[in-house]
Amino acid sequence: MAALTDSAPDMAGGAQPGPEPARVLEALELLLGPPADSDSAAEPGKERALCPETLRRNAAALEERLSGAAGWAALRQLRTAVLSRAPALAAGVAGPEPGWAAACGLLALLLCLKERLAALAAAPAAPAAPGAPPPPGADTLSVGQERALRRALRAAVGLGLLPHLPPGLGPGPALGPPPGSRGARLFAAVAALVELARLPALGAPLLARHLRLLLCGLCALGHGPAALCQGVSDAERAQCREALGDILDRVYQPLAVQELLVLQGQPKQRCPGTAPGWLRRLCGHLLSERLLRPSGVQAVVRGVLEGTDGGAGAEAAALDWRKCDAVGKILAACPQQCLSLEDYYRQVCPQILDLLHVQDKASARQFQRVATSTVLSMAREQPQLAERLLLQPLLAPLRRGSEAAELALQDLTAGAVLVPEAELGSCVEDVLKVFVVGNDSSSLLLGSLQPVLGVVFSLYSFARQNVSYLRSPCQDILLWFLEKAEREQALAVLGGLAGLSSHVPTLHPRCQLQVGSEGGAAIVVQETISDEDEALYQKISLEQCHVESLVELLSHCQKSGLAGDFFIHCLKELTQVAAEDEEAPKPAVEPGGSLLELEQEQARQGRKLLVLQLVAALCQGVSDTVFTDMEQVQQFLAAVLQRACAHPARGPGAAAEAQTLAMAMGLVAAVLGGAVQLKSSDFAVLKRLVPLLEELSRSYPEPLTQELASDLRIAILTHGACSPGSLGAAAHGLLGTQPGTAAWSPAGAAPGPPAHRDGSGTGQSRGRAPGASAAPRAPSPAPGGLQELLESACDPQPPARAAALRRLASLVTQRDPEAARLQEKLLQVFLENVQHEDAFVYLSAIQGVALLSSEYPERILPVLLAQYERPAQGKEDTMAAVTRMKLGEVLMRVTRALGDTVCRHREPLIRAFLRGARDPDGALRASSLSNLGELCQHLGFQLGSVVHEVTCCVTAIARTDPEAEVRRAAVHVVVLLLRGLSEKVTEVLRDVLRDLYRLLKHVAAAERDAAAVLHAQLALEELDAAMRRVLFPPQSLEKKIVVLP
C-alpha cells in the first residue's frame, strides 16, 4: 500500500503522455464484456453473472488488444508499470484462476485510471473564454463513463474482495480461495481499493456503494486474529489499521456510523450469521471514537436515525420515540475507552445541547427527542454531573438576568445588552423542550428550574403586555412546574412570584426586559431614573402587571385545586398581617427611631398592601370556580372565622371585616341549606369549623352573629337533622339589615358555588331549614321589601348598595308591578348612584337605568336626554362631565336594546349627541362623537336628512378641534357610518359622499395623530370596498329558460 502511494507521483509526472481515461474505460469494458441492457439501473445482485469461460475469453481479447492494436501502447506501458509495483496483482493476472485473474486485471486498470485522472487534475486548466461558462475539469467523466466505472468497481469488489473475506464476514469457506492464499489476496485487493479511494473522482463511487465490504477487509487485516491474516506481515497490518482510521475520518460520518452498526450487528446481505466477537468489540470501539470526535454526537444520532421521518401515525411515532430513547441512553453511558466519566460528560454535553438547535425541519424533532431523552437519562444516572455540565449551561441565560446572579453592573453602561434576544428566546425554547416535553418531574429537574422561574415569570408578564412569541412557552413552563411540584413547593413558588417571599429569585433590580426586533425580548441594563415619582409609578405598574399575570396563570390551575389553595394561603397571610397590625405599637415608628426601623415598617406596610391586592385580584379574577372541593371551602371558612375570632371587627376596618364574616357565615348557611349536595364525608370536614363557631358564639361582640354561629354549629353537629328556628331568621337579619347585607352577593358569591350568585336567592336559601332545598329564584318582594331595597341602594357601604341596585334592576326586567308603579323613584335612585365613584356601584346603576329605559322608553328617555344636555356649572364641571359620559353610556345601551325601533327617537338622540360634541370638555366631546357614530351605525339607511348635520359636524371637528382624541373620534364616526350603511352607502350618502371622501383624504395626508390617520385609512378602505361592490357587482351564472307561447 505504501509502495503504491509513493510511486504514483512519478507516473503522473512522467515525460511520456499517458493514455486517455476513455481508453482505460474501454479496456475495462472489454475485460468485463458487453453490459446488460438494464445495467444502468441494476443492483449489484441483479447483474448478469460472469462465468469463468467468459472471463478467460475477455482477458485474452484484452491482452491481444494491448499487444498489437494501434493507440493502446500508452495504456500497455502504464499497466506494466502499475503491475511492476504490485507483484501480487501481476501474479494474479498471470495465474490460472479466471476469477482472481479478472479481479487483478480490473484493479490494475482501475489503478491506471486513477493515475491518469490524478495527472489530468494536476495539470493547469485552460482559461475560459470571456462571457463563457468555465469548462469542466480535465478529470471529469461523462455519464456513460461513470456508469462503466461503477460496473468495474462492482466487479472488482465482487471478484477480488468479497470471496477472500474471513468466515462471518464473507461467503464462507465453501466459495473461498485455496487455503493459505486468502490473507495475501485480501491484502492485495484491499490495498488497491484503498489506493483508489484516495482520489475523489474514484473514491466517491467506491465508498458510496462498497464502504461496508472495504471496512470488513480492513478490520480483518488490521485487527482480526492472526489465523485470518496468513501471508500478511505486521507492517502491512499496521498499514491496514492506518487506512481504516483514515477512511472512517474521510467519509460522511453518519454513513460511517451506519456501516459500523451493521457490522456490529447481523448484516442483512452477503454476510449471514452473527458477527464474530472480535469484530463486535472492534466496531464498538470505533463507534466510541466516532462519538468522541468534534460533532460526533450529531454524527452518531444521524447515523442511527437517518431513514426515519418521525412517523405520521401513532405506531410509527411511538417506535420513533423508542428509538430516540434508546439513542439517548447510549449517549448517557460512558464508553469503556474513556478514562474519566467527567471528561466524557464535559466533551459530550455541549454537543447534546447543540442538538436542540438543529435547523433542519425534517430531522429537528428527532434530534430534540434524542437530546431530551439524553438529558433525562444523564440526570437520572449522574445527577451532579448533569446539573453542572447540562442543566446549568442550559439555564445560563436566564440565570444571568436573575437577582441571584453576581453581576458587575457598575462596569456596564445603561442600555447594555446583558442577554441578547436570540440567546434568551433559544434558552426559553430549550427549557420547554427538555422540561415540559420531556415531562420528567424528578427533584433534580424541578430544583434546577426553580431558581429561574422568577425570570421566566417576568418574561411571561412582559409578553402579556406586548406582542411576543415567548408568552406561550413561558406559560407552559410555569404551568408545568406548578403541576409537577409538590403542593407546598408550588405554593411557596407562587408566593415568591407574587413577592410574598424570597423563595424564587426575580429579575435583577438593575435589569429590565426590552422588546426585540424578532418578536422576542432581551435583558438589558436599566437606566437610572432620577425622578422619584416616575420611579414609583413604574414600580407600581410593574407590581400590578405581575399580579394580573399571576391571576391569569392561576386561572389555568383551578381544576387541580392550586388556585384555591393559594387563595386560602393569601387569606392566612392576611390574618397574619392583621395580627401584626394589632401587635405593633400605635406610633409605628417613633420620631427618633432608626433608619432600620423605618425600612422595616415600610416593608411591612408594602407587604400588607401586596396581600390585599392579591386577595382582591384573586376574588375578581379566578373566584368563580376557585374552590374545587369541600376541603378547600372548609379551609377558606376556617381562615375567615379564625381571623374574626382573633380580631373582632372594630376600628376603621370594622365594616369590611363584618362584610367578610357575613360572607363566610352566609356561605356556611347556604351549604347547609341545600346549595350543595352534602355527603357524610363533607360533614366530617365541616366539623372542623365547630370549635371556631363555638368561640365566635361566645366572644363576638354582635348578638346576631353569636346566635347564627351557635345555630350553624348545631346544624353541623347534627348533620342538618336539627335545625334551630333562629337559624334562618338570624341569617336573614344579618344579610338583609346589617352592614354586611350584600357581601355574599356581589363580592362574596364568587368563592361559593356558581349556581348561587344572586344575592337574594342565596339569602332565601339561608333562611330555610338546613334540610330544605334551595329555591331556584326568589319571588318578587312585597312593597315593604322593595322599600328596603330602595333604602339599601343608599347604603354607605358600596357592596350593599351595588347588590340592592342589581336586585332592583332584576325587578325591572321581571316587570314587577310594584317596581313599575315606582319607576320614577327607581329612576331617581339609579341616577343618584350613577354619580357614585365606586365602579361596581355606578356600573350597576347604569345597567338599571338602561333596563328601565328600554322597558319604558317613552317616559324615561326624555328625562335622560334632559340630564345629558344639561350644561355643567360652577366647580362641578369635571364631575358633571363624567356623569354626562355615564349617561351617554346609558343612552347607548338603550339604543342597542331598542334595536330597529330606535328610529322613533332619532332626532332627540342625535340632537343630544351633537350638542355634546360642542361641549368645552374634550373627553365629553370624544364620548359624544363615539356615541353618535354608534347611533348612526344602528340607524343605517334610516338616518335620513340628518346626515347633512352629522357630516358638517364631523368635518368641522376633524379639521379644527385642538385635541387629537376628539379628532380621532370624529374620523371614527365616518368609519362606523360606512360600516353601518354597507352596500347602501351610495344611496344614503350620495349628497355628502364627496365631502366625506375629501375629509378622509385630508386627514390621511395632513393629520399628525397616528390613530386618527389609521381611522381615516380604515374608512377609506370601507369606502373603497363599498364602491367596488357597486361598480363591479359579483357575477352570478344564471340560466334563463323562456317558454314560448
GROMACS .gro file of N, CA and C in nm, residues 936-944 947 974-990 992-993 996 1022 1026 1029:
model
   99
  936CYS      N    1  -7.540   5.618   1.449
  936CYS     CA    2  -7.552   5.619   1.304
  936CYS      C    3  -7.536   5.479   1.247
  937GLN      N    4  -7.449   5.399   1.306
  937GLN     CA    5  -7.431   5.262   1.261
  937GLN      C    6  -7.559   5.181   1.282
  938HIS      N    7  -7.629   5.204   1.395
  938HIS     CA    8  -7.755   5.132   1.421
  938HIS      C    9  -7.867   5.182   1.329
  939LEU      N   10  -7.869   5.312   1.303
  939LEU     CA   11  -7.976   5.366   1.219
  939LEU      C   12  -7.963   5.322   1.074
  940GLY      N   13  -7.843   5.321   1.021
  940GLY     CA   14  -7.822   5.276   0.884
  940GLY      C   15  -7.895   5.365   0.785
  941PHE      N   16  -7.976   5.302   0.698
  941PHE     CA   17  -8.047   5.378   0.595
  941PHE      C   18  -8.159   5.464   0.653
  942GLN      N   19  -8.194   5.446   0.782
  942GLN     CA   20  -8.297   5.528   0.845
  942GLN      C   21  -8.243   5.663   0.892
  943LEU      N   22  -8.117   5.690   0.860
  943LEU     CA   23  -8.057   5.815   0.905
  943LEU      C   24  -8.128   5.935   0.846
  944GLY      N   25  -8.167   5.928   0.719
  944GLY     CA   26  -8.245   6.033   0.657
  944GLY      C   27  -8.166   6.161   0.633
  947VAL      N   28  -7.824   6.331   0.797
  947VAL     CA   29  -7.687   6.301   0.758
  947VAL      C   30  -7.610   6.428   0.724
  974VAL      N   31  -6.711   5.845   1.093
  974VAL     CA   32  -6.723   5.815   0.950
  974VAL      C   33  -6.704   5.665   0.927
  975VAL      N   34  -6.609   5.604   0.999
  975VAL     CA   35  -6.587   5.459   0.985
  975VAL      C   36  -6.715   5.383   1.022
  976LEU      N   37  -6.773   5.415   1.137
  976LEU     CA   38  -6.894   5.345   1.180
  976LEU      C   39  -7.011   5.371   1.086
  977LEU      N   40  -7.019   5.492   1.034
  977LEU     CA   41  -7.127   5.526   0.940
  977LEU      C   42  -7.116   5.442   0.813
  978LEU      N   43  -6.996   5.429   0.760
  978LEU     CA   44  -6.978   5.349   0.639
  978LEU      C   45  -7.003   5.201   0.665
  979ARG      N   46  -6.961   5.152   0.782
  979ARG     CA   47  -6.986   5.011   0.815
  979ARG      C   48  -7.134   4.983   0.832
  980GLY      N   49  -7.206   5.079   0.893
  980GLY     CA   50  -7.348   5.057   0.915
  980GLY      C   51  -7.428   5.057   0.786
  981LEU      N   52  -7.389   5.142   0.691
  981LEU     CA   53  -7.464   5.151   0.565
  981LEU      C   54  -7.426   5.040   0.468
  982SER      N   55  -7.300   4.998   0.472
  982SER     CA   56  -7.254   4.888   0.388
  982SER      C   57  -7.286   4.914   0.241
  983GLU      N   58  -7.369   4.831   0.179
  983GLU     CA   59  -7.395   4.841   0.036
  983GLU      C   60  -7.485   4.960   0.002
  984LYS      N   61  -7.555   5.018   0.099
  984LYS     CA   62  -7.645   5.130   0.073
  984LYS      C   63  -7.576   5.265   0.090
  985VAL      N   64  -7.440   5.264   0.097
  985VAL     CA   65  -7.368   5.388   0.122
  985VAL      C   66  -7.388   5.487   0.009
  986THR      N   67  -7.396   5.439  -0.115
  986THR     CA   68  -7.413   5.531  -0.228
  986THR      C   69  -7.554   5.588  -0.235
  987GLU      N   70  -7.651   5.520  -0.176
  987GLU     CA   71  -7.787   5.571  -0.179
  987GLU      C   72  -7.811   5.673  -0.068
  988VAL      N   73  -7.769   5.639   0.055
  988VAL     CA   74  -7.798   5.728   0.168
  988VAL      C   75  -7.705   5.848   0.169
  989LEU      N   76  -7.579   5.829   0.132
  989LEU     CA   77  -7.480   5.936   0.141
  989LEU      C   78  -7.446   5.996   0.006
  990ARG      N   79  -7.534   5.985  -0.090
  990ARG     CA   80  -7.499   6.032  -0.225
  990ARG      C   81  -7.473   6.183  -0.229
  992VAL      N   82  -7.344   6.366   0.029
  992VAL     CA   83  -7.230   6.407   0.112
  992VAL      C   84  -7.110   6.315   0.095
  993LEU      N   85  -7.119   6.221   0.003
  993LEU     CA   86  -7.011   6.123  -0.012
  993LEU      C   87  -6.881   6.188  -0.055
  996LEU      N   88  -6.723   6.363   0.245
  996LEU     CA   89  -6.660   6.268   0.336
  996LEU      C   90  -6.530   6.213   0.279
 1022GLU      N   91  -6.312   5.100   0.379
 1022GLU     CA   92  -6.455   5.068   0.378
 1022GLU      C   93  -6.523   5.131   0.256
 1026ALA      N   94  -6.699   4.942  -0.060
 1026ALA     CA   95  -6.839   4.969  -0.097
 1026ALA      C   96  -6.851   5.010  -0.244
 1029ARG      N   97  -6.808   4.716  -0.476
 1029ARG     CA   98  -6.928   4.633  -0.484
 1029ARG      C   99  -7.033   4.696  -0.575
   0.00000   0.00000   0.00000
